[in-house]
DNA sequence: CTTCTTAATAGTCACTCTGACTATAAAGGG
DNA sequence: CCCTTTATAGTCAGAGTGACTATTAAGAAG
């Protein structure tokens, strides 16, 4: 918008586009990063798996559409969906990304705690969690979107409090560390991780009283809740890669991202 | 795209959108951050200033459209435009952001060195640089886009080699420091800045031989070229704000950004 | 041709943060 | 009762940082 076309303004002089949202919905489950995919029921890419998503309604923003689609695909209530972390990633506009028509897609990343079995109602009968390292080729350019989403999530863990979005309301520092280790694909030193998390103001706050986690072996851990900070000071930097590691390949035209 | 609508797939069942790119083109001039704006020649917002931009052509990606518009607005040759830094920021999709029709806009940020007088041909007769702190209310939601762009640029200076995009091919460390100080709105210690820049591998590389900058007073400075690194290790962190400073207000649905 | 001013560059020092460790505490399993 | 497991506490050397001081090399002022 903004600038009229050279020949003057006429909306109908421009080809119409379809606009959609695509969602990269992540969770950490059994120390693996998982992503929610849906199986396509028709051409193109019938039978292939894809990121959930859908068209914008006529008077709907992309953020609203993303939350609506997320609620539909996961079966979570609007209240739950309204609370979780949803972040616009990037918009994909390649003219041939959908063979049927011109479609631009606004991609979002969403982070969920490990829910019992989130898939439910909605229009995606065949939605399921996949290990993010074991997804075959996806429909459209969704491999690219997924790789970009993983890059972004990993980068944001460094300087934001995003990691708590993968955890339930109350969690131990061990669980939080597991999130970092899973997303980054590295092992972290436990005492050092603890020191950094506790020294970052507003990252986590201890749950009052003497509550401690039961169930596992080993000494019970103290429980924490997400703090009120959104940025992380000082940042929790990812250790430099020492050798070749299973790093998802980036793809976008623009390089580094964060 | 991706998931068909509940009632099955029919492209024409969905309202068509116009898709545009909007450009926040920055340069540093006389120790002030400047942004390129165009004056609108027709309604809506006739006479108001706006970010340059325009519609996507039928078979054009948003990246291509952004480069094309940039070349048109600045009058720079395609070769020059192809080389400079252009980065997708975020997509704005509010249903009422253009009163005429439904328009979603993919926003880009571009960084230029201080060129003699870049505005030239193209369809924007009345394009000019504005001090980024002195822009009145812009057309559409461009105030929001501009504020988001400034936030993003400032954040990226910390951990990327982006700052050299504001400098000519050869520059002194003083000029590079000026970029940081201008974008962040702070003063930096010169010896410390120098130490950090030179210790970051691949950020800058000295120009061979004994060339030194002439013209100003004071001891001549050594010249450097942008290095081949794209990320900055270790990062050059912005000093924490000590008090109220002229910080551009953010606006996006999502908070912190980097 | 001094002397002043300006800016670049070199170097110092205390403080903080970090990574790599070691040690201790508190649970369950045999 | 010992062994394993996990959480938590603490130590220590090295890197990085902010705040300085000192020196060098140019143009400008007198």
Coordinates of C-alpha atoms (C1' of nucleotides) in Angstrom, one line a residue:
Chain A
X1 CA 0.0 0.0 0.0
X2 CA 1.2 3.5 0.6
X3 CA 2.4 4.4 -2.8
X4 CA 0.0 4.3 -5.7
X5 CA 1.1 2.4 -8.7
X6 CA 2.6 4.4 -11.5
X7 CA -0.6 4.5 -13.5
X8 CA -2.6 5.7 -10.5
X9 CA -4.6 4.0 -8.0
X10 CA -7.0 1.2 -8.9
X11 CA -7.2 -1.8 -6.5
X12 CA -8.5 -4.1 -9.2
X13 CA -5.5 -3.5 -11.4
X14 CA -3.6 -5.7 -9.1
X15 CA -3.9 -9.4 -8.9
X16 CA -5.6 -10.6 -5.8
X17 CA -3.8 -12.7 -3.3
X18 CA -5.0 -15.3 -0.9
X19 CA -3.5 -14.7 2.6
X20 CA -3.1 -17.5 5.1
X21 CA -1.4 -18.2 8.3
X22 CA 0.9 -21.2 8.9
X23 CA 1.7 -22.4 12.4
X24 CA 4.8 -24.1 13.7
X25 CA 3.5 -25.4 17.0
X26 CA 6.2 -26.8 19.2
X27 CA 6.3 -28.8 22.4
X28 CA 9.0 -30.6 24.3
X29 CA 8.1 -34.2 25.0
X30 CA 10.4 -36.9 26.4
X31 CA 13.4 -34.7 25.8
X32 CA 12.6 -34.3 22.1
X33 CA 11.3 -31.3 20.3
X34 CA 8.0 -32.1 18.7
X35 CA 6.0 -30.2 16.1
X36 CA 2.2 -30.5 15.4
X37 CA 1.5 -31.5 11.8
X38 CA -1.7 -32.3 9.9
X39 CA -2.1 -34.7 7.0
X40 CA -3.4 -33.2 3.8
X41 CA -6.6 -34.7 2.6
X42 CA -6.6 -33.3 -1.0
X43 CA -4.4 -32.1 -3.8
X44 CA -1.9 -30.7 -4.0
X45 CA 0.3 -32.7 -1.7
X46 CA -2.4 -35.1 -0.8
X47 CA -1.2 -37.4 1.9
X48 CA 1.7 -35.3 2.8
X49 CA 2.1 -33.7 6.2
X50 CA 2.0 -30.0 6.6
X51 CA 2.0 -27.3 9.1
X52 CA -1.5 -26.4 10.4
X53 CA -2.9 -23.2 9.1
X54 CA -5.7 -21.6 7.1
X55 CA -7.1 -18.6 5.4
X56 CA -7.7 -15.2 7.0
X57 CA -11.3 -14.4 7.4
X58 CA -12.5 -11.2 5.8
X59 CA -12.1 -9.0 8.8
X60 CA -9.5 -10.9 10.8
X61 CA -5.9 -10.0 11.5
X62 CA -3.2 -12.6 11.1
X63 CA -2.7 -12.8 14.8
X64 CA -6.4 -13.5 15.3
X65 CA -6.4 -16.1 12.5
X66 CA -3.4 -17.8 14.1
X67 CA -5.1 -18.1 17.5
X68 CA -8.3 -19.3 15.9
X69 CA -6.4 -22.0 13.9
X70 CA -4.4 -23.0 16.9
X71 CA -7.6 -23.5 18.9
X72 CA -9.1 -25.5 16.1
X73 CA -6.1 -27.7 15.6
X74 CA -5.3 -28.4 19.2
X75 CA -8.8 -28.5 20.6
X76 CA -7.6 -26.2 23.4
X77 CA -10.1 -23.7 24.7
X78 CA -9.9 -20.1 23.7
X79 CA -8.8 -19.2 27.2
X80 CA -5.8 -21.5 27.1
X81 CA -4.9 -20.4 23.6
X82 CA -5.1 -16.8 24.5
X83 CA -2.5 -17.2 27.2
X84 CA 0.2 -19.1 25.3
X85 CA 3.1 -17.7 23.4
X86 CA 2.4 -17.0 19.8
X87 CA 4.9 -15.1 17.7
X88 CA 4.9 -13.9 14.1
X89 CA 7.9 -15.3 12.3
X90 CA 8.1 -14.2 8.8
X91 CA 6.0 -14.0 5.7
X92 CA 6.5 -16.3 2.7
X93 CA 5.7 -14.9 -0.7
X94 CA 7.3 -17.0 -3.3
X95 CA 5.0 -16.8 -6.4
X96 CA 5.0 -20.5 -6.9
X97 CA 4.7 -21.8 -3.4
X98 CA 1.2 -23.0 -4.0
X99 CA 0.5 -24.4 -7.4
X100 CA -3.1 -23.5 -7.4
X101 CA -3.0 -19.8 -6.9
X102 CA -1.0 -16.9 -5.5
X103 CA -0.9 -17.4 -1.8
X104 CA 1.2 -15.4 0.7
X105 CA 1.5 -17.0 4.1
X106 CA 2.3 -15.3 7.4
X107 CA 4.1 -17.9 9.5
X108 CA 3.8 -18.1 13.3
X109 CA 5.5 -20.1 16.0
X110 CA 3.7 -21.3 19.0
X111 CA 5.0 -22.9 22.2
X112 CA 3.0 -25.4 24.3
X113 CA 3.8 -27.4 27.4
X114 CA 3.6 -31.1 27.0
X115 CA -0.2 -31.6 27.1
X116 CA -1.8 -35.0 27.6
X117 CA -3.0 -35.3 24.0
X118 CA -3.8 -31.9 22.6
X119 CA -5.3 -32.8 19.2
X120 CA -9.0 -32.6 19.3
X121 CA -11.9 -31.1 17.4
X122 CA -11.5 -28.8 14.5
X123 CA -11.2 -29.5 10.9
X124 CA -8.0 -31.4 11.2
X125 CA -9.0 -35.0 11.8
X126 CA -5.5 -36.3 11.3
X127 CA -3.3 -34.0 13.4
X128 CA -0.5 -35.4 15.5
X129 CA 2.8 -34.6 17.1
X130 CA 6.0 -35.4 15.3
X131 CA 9.5 -35.5 16.4
X132 CA 10.9 -32.4 14.8
X133 CA 14.0 -34.2 13.7
X134 CA 12.1 -36.9 12.0
X135 CA 9.6 -35.1 9.7
X136 CA 9.7 -36.2 6.2
X137 CA 9.4 -33.6 3.4
X138 CA 6.4 -31.5 4.1
X139 CA 3.9 -30.0 1.7
X140 CA 4.6 -26.6 0.0
X141 CA 7.5 -24.8 1.5
X142 CA 6.8 -25.9 5.0
X143 CA 10.2 -27.5 5.5
X144 CA 11.7 -24.1 5.1
X145 CA 9.2 -22.5 7.5
X146 CA 9.8 -25.2 10.0
X147 CA 13.6 -24.8 9.8
X148 CA 13.2 -21.0 10.2
X149 CA 10.9 -21.5 13.1
X150 CA 13.4 -23.8 14.9
X151 CA 16.2 -21.3 14.3
X152 CA 14.1 -18.5 15.7
X153 CA 13.0 -20.4 18.8
X154 CA 16.5 -21.5 19.6
X155 CA 17.8 -18.0 19.2
X156 CA 15.1 -16.5 21.4
X157 CA 15.8 -18.8 24.2
X158 CA 19.1 -17.0 24.6
X159 CA 17.8 -13.5 25.5
X160 CA 14.1 -14.0 26.3
X161 CA 12.1 -15.8 29.0
X162 CA 10.4 -17.9 26.2
X163 CA 11.6 -21.2 27.6
X164 CA 9.0 -21.2 30.4
X165 CA 6.3 -21.3 27.7
X166 CA 7.3 -25.0 27.1
X167 CA 6.8 -25.7 30.8
X168 CA 3.6 -26.3 32.9
X169 CA 2.6 -23.6 35.3
X170 CA 4.9 -25.0 38.0
X171 CA 8.2 -26.6 37.0
X172 CA 11.6 -27.5 38.4
X173 CA 14.8 -26.0 37.2
X174 CA 15.7 -29.4 35.8
X175 CA 12.7 -29.3 33.6
X176 CA 13.6 -25.9 32.4
X177 CA 17.1 -27.0 31.7
X178 CA 15.6 -29.9 29.7
X179 CA 13.9 -27.4 27.5
X180 CA 17.1 -25.6 26.7
X181 CA 19.0 -28.8 26.1
X182 CA 16.3 -30.2 23.8
X183 CA 15.8 -27.1 21.7
X184 CA 19.5 -26.4 21.4
X185 CA 20.6 -30.0 21.1
X186 CA 23.4 -29.6 23.7
X187 CA 24.0 -30.6 27.3
X188 CA 24.4 -27.9 29.9
X189 CA 26.1 -27.9 33.2
X190 CA 23.5 -28.1 35.9
X191 CA 25.0 -25.9 38.6
X192 CA 25.9 -23.2 36.1
X193 CA 22.5 -23.3 34.5
X194 CA 20.9 -22.9 37.9
X195 CA 23.1 -20.0 38.8
X196 CA 22.3 -18.1 35.7
X197 CA 18.5 -18.7 35.8
X198 CA 18.3 -17.6 39.4
X199 CA 20.4 -14.6 38.9
X200 CA 18.3 -13.3 36.0
X201 CA 15.8 -11.0 37.5
X202 CA 12.2 -12.0 36.9
X203 CA 12.9 -15.1 34.9
X204 CA 11.5 -17.5 37.5
X205 CA 10.0 -17.1 41.0
X206 CA 10.0 -19.8 43.6
X207 CA 6.7 -21.2 44.5
X208 CA 6.0 -20.3 48.2
X209 CA 6.4 -22.6 51.1
X210 CA 8.2 -26.0 51.0
X211 CA 6.5 -27.6 48.0
X212 CA 8.7 -30.0 46.2
X213 CA 8.3 -32.3 43.2
X214 CA 7.5 -35.9 43.9
X215 CA 7.6 -38.9 41.7
X216 CA 11.1 -39.3 40.3
X217 CA 14.2 -40.6 42.0
X218 CA 16.8 -38.4 43.4
X219 CA 16.5 -35.4 45.7
X220 CA 13.2 -33.6 45.3
X221 CA 13.5 -30.3 43.4
X222 CA 12.0 -26.9 44.3
X223 CA 9.2 -25.7 42.1
X224 CA 9.2 -22.4 40.3
X225 CA 6.7 -20.4 38.3
X226 CA 7.4 -18.1 35.3
X227 CA 8.4 -14.6 36.4
X228 CA 7.1 -11.4 35.1
X229 CA 10.1 -10.5 33.0
X230 CA 10.0 -11.0 29.3
X231 CA 13.6 -10.3 28.4
X232 CA 16.6 -12.1 29.9
X233 CA 19.4 -10.0 31.5
X234 CA 22.0 -11.2 31.3
X235 CA 21.3 -13.5 28.4
X236 CA 21.7 -17.2 28.6
X237 CA 24.1 -17.8 25.7
X238 CA 24.1 -21.0 23.7
X239 CA 27.5 -22.7 24.0
X240 CA 29.5 -22.4 20.7
X241 CA 29.1 -25.5 18.5
X242 CA 32.3 -27.5 18.9
X243 CA 31.8 -29.7 15.9
X244 CA 29.2 -30.7 13.3
X245 CA 25.9 -31.0 15.1
X246 CA 22.3 -31.7 14.0
X247 CA 21.6 -28.0 13.1
X248 CA 18.6 -27.3 11.1
X249 CA 19.5 -25.6 7.9
X250 CA 18.2 -22.1 7.4
X251 CA 16.8 -21.1 4.2
X252 CA 15.4 -17.6 4.1
X253 CA 16.6 -15.0 1.7
X254 CA 17.8 -13.0 4.7
X255 CA 20.4 -14.8 6.8
X256 CA 20.7 -14.7 10.5
X257 CA 17.5 -13.9 12.2
X258 CA 17.0 -13.9 15.9
Chain B
X1 CA -2.8 -22.0 2.5
X2 CA -2.1 -25.5 3.7
X3 CA -5.4 -26.4 5.3
X4 CA -8.5 -26.1 3.3
X5 CA -11.3 -24.2 4.8
X6 CA -14.0 -26.2 6.6
X7 CA -16.3 -26.2 3.6
X8 CA -13.7 -27.5 1.2
X9 CA -11.3 -25.8 -1.1
X10 CA -12.5 -22.9 -3.2
X11 CA -10.1 -20.0 -3.7
X12 CA -12.9 -17.6 -4.6
X13 CA -14.7 -18.3 -1.4
X14 CA -12.1 -16.1 0.3
X15 CA -12.0 -12.4 0.1
X16 CA -9.0 -11.3 -2.0
X17 CA -6.4 -9.2 -0.3
X18 CA -4.0 -6.7 -1.8
X19 CA -0.4 -7.3 -0.8
X20 CA 2.2 -4.6 -0.6
X21 CA 5.6 -4.0 0.8
X22 CA 6.5 -1.0 3.0
X23 CA 10.1 0.1 3.3
X24 CA 11.8 1.7 6.3
X25 CA 14.9 3.0 4.6
X26 CA 17.5 4.3 7.1
X27 CA 20.7 6.2 6.9
X28 CA 22.9 8.0 9.4
X29 CA 23.6 11.6 8.4
X30 CA 25.3 14.2 10.5
X31 CA 25.0 12.0 13.6
X32 CA 21.2 11.7 13.3
X33 CA 19.2 8.7 12.1
X34 CA 17.3 9.6 9.0
X35 CA 14.5 7.8 7.3
X36 CA 13.2 8.1 3.7
X37 CA 9.6 9.2 3.4
X38 CA 7.4 10.0 0.5
X39 CA 4.5 12.5 0.4
X40 CA 1.2 11.1 -0.6
X41 CA -0.4 12.7 -3.6
X42 CA -3.9 11.3 -3.1
X43 CA -6.5 10.2 -0.6
X44 CA -6.5 8.7 1.8
X45 CA -3.9 10.6 3.8
X46 CA -3.3 13.1 1.0
X47 CA -0.4 15.4 1.9
X48 CA 0.8 13.1 4.7
X49 CA 4.1 11.5 4.7
X50 CA 4.5 7.8 4.4
X51 CA 7.0 5.0 4.1
X52 CA 7.8 4.2 0.5
X53 CA 6.3 1.0 -0.8
X54 CA 3.9 -0.5 -3.3
X55 CA 2.0 -3.4 -4.6
X56 CA 3.5 -6.8 -5.4
X57 CA 3.5 -7.6 -9.1
X58 CA 1.7 -10.8 -10.1
X59 CA 4.7 -13.0 -10.1
X60 CA 7.0 -11.2 -7.8
X61 CA 8.1 -12.2 -4.3
X62 CA 8.0 -9.6 -1.5
X63 CA 11.8 -9.5 -1.4
X64 CA 11.9 -8.7 -5.1
X65 CA 9.2 -6.1 -4.8
X66 CA 11.1 -4.5 -1.9
X67 CA 14.2 -4.2 -4.0
X68 CA 12.3 -2.9 -7.0
X69 CA 10.6 -0.2 -4.9
X70 CA 13.8 0.7 -3.2
X71 CA 15.5 1.2 -6.6
X72 CA 12.6 3.3 -7.8
X73 CA 12.4 5.5 -4.7
X74 CA 16.1 6.1 -4.2
X75 CA 17.1 6.2 -7.9
X76 CA 20.0 3.9 -7.1
X77 CA 21.0 1.4 -9.8
X78 CA 19.9 -2.2 -9.5
X79 CA 23.5 -3.2 -8.8
X80 CA 23.7 -0.9 -5.8
X81 CA 20.4 -1.9 -4.5
X82 CA 21.2 -5.6 -4.9
X83 CA 24.1 -5.2 -2.6
X84 CA 22.7 -3.4 0.3
X85 CA 21.1 -4.8 3.4
X86 CA 17.4 -5.5 3.2
X87 CA 15.6 -7.3 5.9
X88 CA 12.0 -8.5 6.3
X89 CA 10.6 -7.1 9.5
X90 CA 7.1 -8.2 10.0
X91 CA 3.7 -8.2 8.3
X92 CA 0.9 -5.9 9.2
X93 CA -2.5 -7.3 8.7
X94 CA -5.0 -5.2 10.7
X95 CA -8.3 -5.3 8.8
X96 CA -8.7 -1.5 8.9
X97 CA -5.2 -0.3 8.2
X98 CA -6.3 0.9 4.8
X99 CA -9.7 2.5 4.6
X100 CA -10.1 1.6 0.9
X101 CA -9.7 -2.1 0.9
X102 CA -8.1 -5.0 2.7
X103 CA -4.4 -4.7 2.4
X104 CA -1.7 -6.7 4.2
X105 CA 1.7 -5.2 4.1
X106 CA 5.1 -6.9 4.4
X107 CA 7.5 -4.4 6.1
X108 CA 11.2 -4.3 5.3
X109 CA 14.1 -2.4 6.8
X110 CA 16.9 -1.2 4.5
X111 CA 20.2 0.4 5.6
X112 CA 22.1 2.8 3.4
X113 CA 25.3 4.8 3.8
X114 CA 24.9 8.5 3.6
X115 CA 24.6 9.0 -0.1
X116 CA 25.0 12.4 -1.7
X117 CA 21.3 12.8 -2.5
X118 CA 19.7 9.4 -3.2
X119 CA 16.2 10.4 -4.2
X120 CA 15.9 10.4 -7.9
X121 CA 13.6 9.0 -10.6
X122 CA 10.8 6.7 -10.0
X123 CA 7.2 7.4 -9.1
X124 CA 7.9 9.3 -5.9
X125 CA 8.5 12.9 -6.9
X126 CA 8.4 14.1 -3.4
X127 CA 10.7 11.8 -1.5
X128 CA 13.1 13.1 1.0
X129 CA 15.1 12.1 4.1
X130 CA 13.7 13.0 7.5
X131 CA 15.3 13.0 10.9
X132 CA 13.8 9.9 12.3
X133 CA 13.1 11.7 15.6
X134 CA 11.2 14.5 13.9
X135 CA 8.6 12.7 11.7
X136 CA 5.1 13.8 12.2
X137 CA 2.2 11.4 12.3
X138 CA 2.6 9.3 9.2
X139 CA -0.1 7.8 6.9
X140 CA -1.8 4.5 7.7
X141 CA 0.0 2.6 10.5
X142 CA 3.4 3.7 9.4
X143 CA 4.3 5.2 12.7
X144 CA 4.0 1.7 14.2
X145 CA 6.0 0.2 11.4
X146 CA 8.7 2.8 11.7
X147 CA 9.0 2.4 15.5
X148 CA 9.2 -1.4 15.1
X149 CA 11.9 -1.0 12.4
X150 CA 13.9 1.3 14.7
X151 CA 13.7 -1.2 17.5
X152 CA 14.8 -4.0 15.3
X153 CA 17.7 -2.2 13.8
X154 CA 18.9 -1.1 17.3
X155 CA 18.7 -4.7 18.6
X156 CA 20.5 -6.2 15.6
X157 CA 23.4 -3.9 16.0
X158 CA 24.2 -5.8 19.2
X159 CA 24.8 -9.2 17.7
X160 CA 25.2 -8.7 14.0
X161 CA 27.6 -6.9 11.8
X162 CA 24.8 -4.8 10.4
X163 CA 26.3 -1.5 11.4
X164 CA 28.7 -1.6 8.5
X165 CA 25.7 -1.3 6.2
X166 CA 25.4 2.3 7.3
X167 CA 29.0 3.0 6.3
X168 CA 30.7 3.5 2.9
X169 CA 33.0 0.8 1.6
X170 CA 35.9 2.1 3.6
X171 CA 35.4 3.7 6.9
X172 CA 37.1 4.5 10.2
X173 CA 36.3 3.1 13.5
X174 CA 35.1 6.5 14.6
X175 CA 32.5 6.5 11.8
X176 CA 31.4 3.0 12.8
X177 CA 31.1 4.1 16.4
X178 CA 29.1 7.1 15.3
X179 CA 26.6 4.7 13.8
X180 CA 26.1 2.8 17.0
X181 CA 25.8 6.0 19.0
X182 CA 23.3 7.5 16.6
X183 CA 21.1 4.5 16.4
X184 CA 21.2 3.7 20.1
X185 CA 21.1 7.3 21.2
X186 CA 24.0 6.8 23.7
X187 CA 27.7 7.8 23.9
X188 CA 30.2 5.0 23.9
X189 CA 33.8 4.9 25.2
X190 CA 36.1 5.1 22.3
X191 CA 38.9 2.8 23.4
X192 CA 36.5 0.2 24.6
X193 CA 34.5 0.3 21.4
X194 CA 37.7 -0.1 19.5
X195 CA 38.8 -3.0 21.5
X196 CA 35.5 -4.8 21.1
X197 CA 35.2 -4.2 17.3
X198 CA 38.7 -5.4 16.6
X199 CA 38.4 -8.4 18.8
X200 CA 35.3 -9.6 17.1
X201 CA 36.5 -12.0 14.3
X202 CA 35.4 -10.9 10.8
X203 CA 33.6 -7.8 11.8
X204 CA 36.0 -5.4 10.1
X205 CA 39.3 -5.9 8.3
X206 CA 42.0 -3.3 8.0
X207 CA 42.6 -1.8 4.6
X208 CA 46.0 -2.8 3.5
X209 CA 49.0 -0.5 3.5
X210 CA 49.2 2.8 5.2
X211 CA 46.1 4.6 4.0
X212 CA 44.6 7.0 6.4
X213 CA 41.6 9.3 6.3
X214 CA 42.3 12.9 5.4
X215 CA 40.1 15.9 5.9
X216 CA 39.2 16.3 9.5
X217 CA 41.3 17.6 12.4
X218 CA 43.0 15.3 14.8
X219 CA 45.1 12.2 14.2
X220 CA 44.2 10.4 11.0
X221 CA 42.4 7.2 11.5
X222 CA 43.1 3.8 9.9
X223 CA 40.5 2.7 7.4
X224 CA 38.6 -0.6 7.5
X225 CA 36.4 -2.5 5.3
X226 CA 33.4 -4.7 6.4
X227 CA 34.6 -8.2 7.2
X228 CA 33.0 -11.4 6.0
X229 CA 31.3 -12.3 9.3
X230 CA 27.6 -11.8 9.6
X231 CA 27.1 -12.5 13.3
X232 CA 29.0 -10.7 16.0
X233 CA 30.9 -12.8 18.6
X234 CA 31.1 -11.7 21.3
X235 CA 28.1 -9.3 20.9
X236 CA 28.4 -5.6 21.3
X237 CA 25.8 -5.0 24.0
X238 CA 24.0 -1.8 24.3
X239 CA 24.6 -0.1 27.7
X240 CA 21.6 -0.4 30.0
X241 CA 19.5 2.7 30.0
X242 CA 20.3 4.7 33.1
X243 CA 17.3 7.0 33.0
X244 CA 14.5 8.1 30.7
X245 CA 15.8 8.3 27.2
X246 CA 14.3 9.1 23.8
X247 CA 13.3 5.5 23.2
X248 CA 10.9 4.9 20.4
X249 CA 7.8 3.2 21.7
X250 CA 7.2 -0.3 20.5
X251 CA 3.8 -1.4 19.4
X252 CA 3.6 -4.8 18.0
X253 CA 1.4 -7.5 19.4
X254 CA 4.5 -9.4 20.2
X255 CA 6.8 -7.7 22.6
X256 CA 10.6 -7.8 22.6
X257 CA 12.0 -8.5 19.3
X258 CA 15.6 -8.2 18.5
Chain C
dC1 C1' 57.4 27.7 15.0
dT2 C1' 55.2 27.0 19.2
dT3 C1' 51.1 26.0 21.5
dC4 C1' 46.3 24.5 21.7
dT5 C1' 42.8 21.6 20.3
dT6 C1' 41.0 17.5 18.4
dA7 C1' 40.8 12.8 17.5
dA8 C1' 43.1 8.1 17.2
dT9 C1' 45.4 4.7 19.5
dA10 C1' 47.7 2.2 23.5
dG11 C1' 47.5 0.5 27.9
dT12 C1' 45.9 -0.3 32.9
dC13 C1' 43.0 -2.0 36.6
dA14 C1' 39.4 -3.6 39.3
dC15 C1' 35.2 -6.0 38.9
dT16 C1' 32.0 -9.3 37.0
dC17 C1' 30.7 -13.2 34.6
dT18 C1' 31.6 -17.7 32.9
dG19 C1' 32.9 -22.6 32.4
dA20 C1' 34.7 -26.4 34.6
dC21 C1' 34.9 -28.5 38.7
dT22 C1' 34.2 -30.6 43.5
dA23 C1' 31.3 -31.4 47.4
dT24 C1' 27.1 -32.2 50.0
dA25 C1' 22.1 -33.3 50.6
dA26 C1' 18.0 -36.0 50.0
dA27 C1' 15.3 -39.1 47.8
dG28 C1' 14.3 -44.3 45.9
dG29 C1' 16.0 -49.2 44.8
dG30 C1' 18.4 -53.2 45.7
Chain D
dC1 C1' 22.7 -50.2 54.5
dC2 C1' 24.9 -49.1 50.4
dC3 C1' 24.4 -47.4 45.7
dT4 C1' 22.4 -44.6 42.3
dT5 C1' 20.2 -40.5 41.0
dT6 C1' 19.1 -35.8 41.1
dA7 C1' 19.3 -31.2 43.4
dT8 C1' 21.9 -27.8 45.4
dA9 C1' 26.1 -25.3 47.3
dG10 C1' 30.5 -23.7 46.6
dT11 C1' 35.3 -22.9 44.5
dC12 C1' 38.6 -21.1 41.2
dA13 C1' 41.0 -19.6 37.2
dG14 C1' 40.4 -17.1 32.9
dA15 C1' 37.9 -14.1 29.8
dG16 C1' 35.4 -9.9 29.1
dT17 C1' 33.9 -5.2 30.5
dG18 C1' 33.6 -0.4 32.1
dA19 C1' 36.1 3.4 33.6
dC20 C1' 40.2 5.4 33.3
dT21 C1' 45.0 7.5 32.0
dA22 C1' 48.7 8.2 28.6
dT23 C1' 50.6 9.0 24.2
dT24 C1' 50.6 10.2 19.2
dA25 C1' 49.6 12.8 15.2
dA26 C1' 47.3 15.9 12.7
dG27 C1' 45.2 21.0 11.9
dA28 C1' 44.3 25.7 13.8
dA29 C1' 45.6 29.7 16.5
dG30 C1' 49.0 32.9 17.9

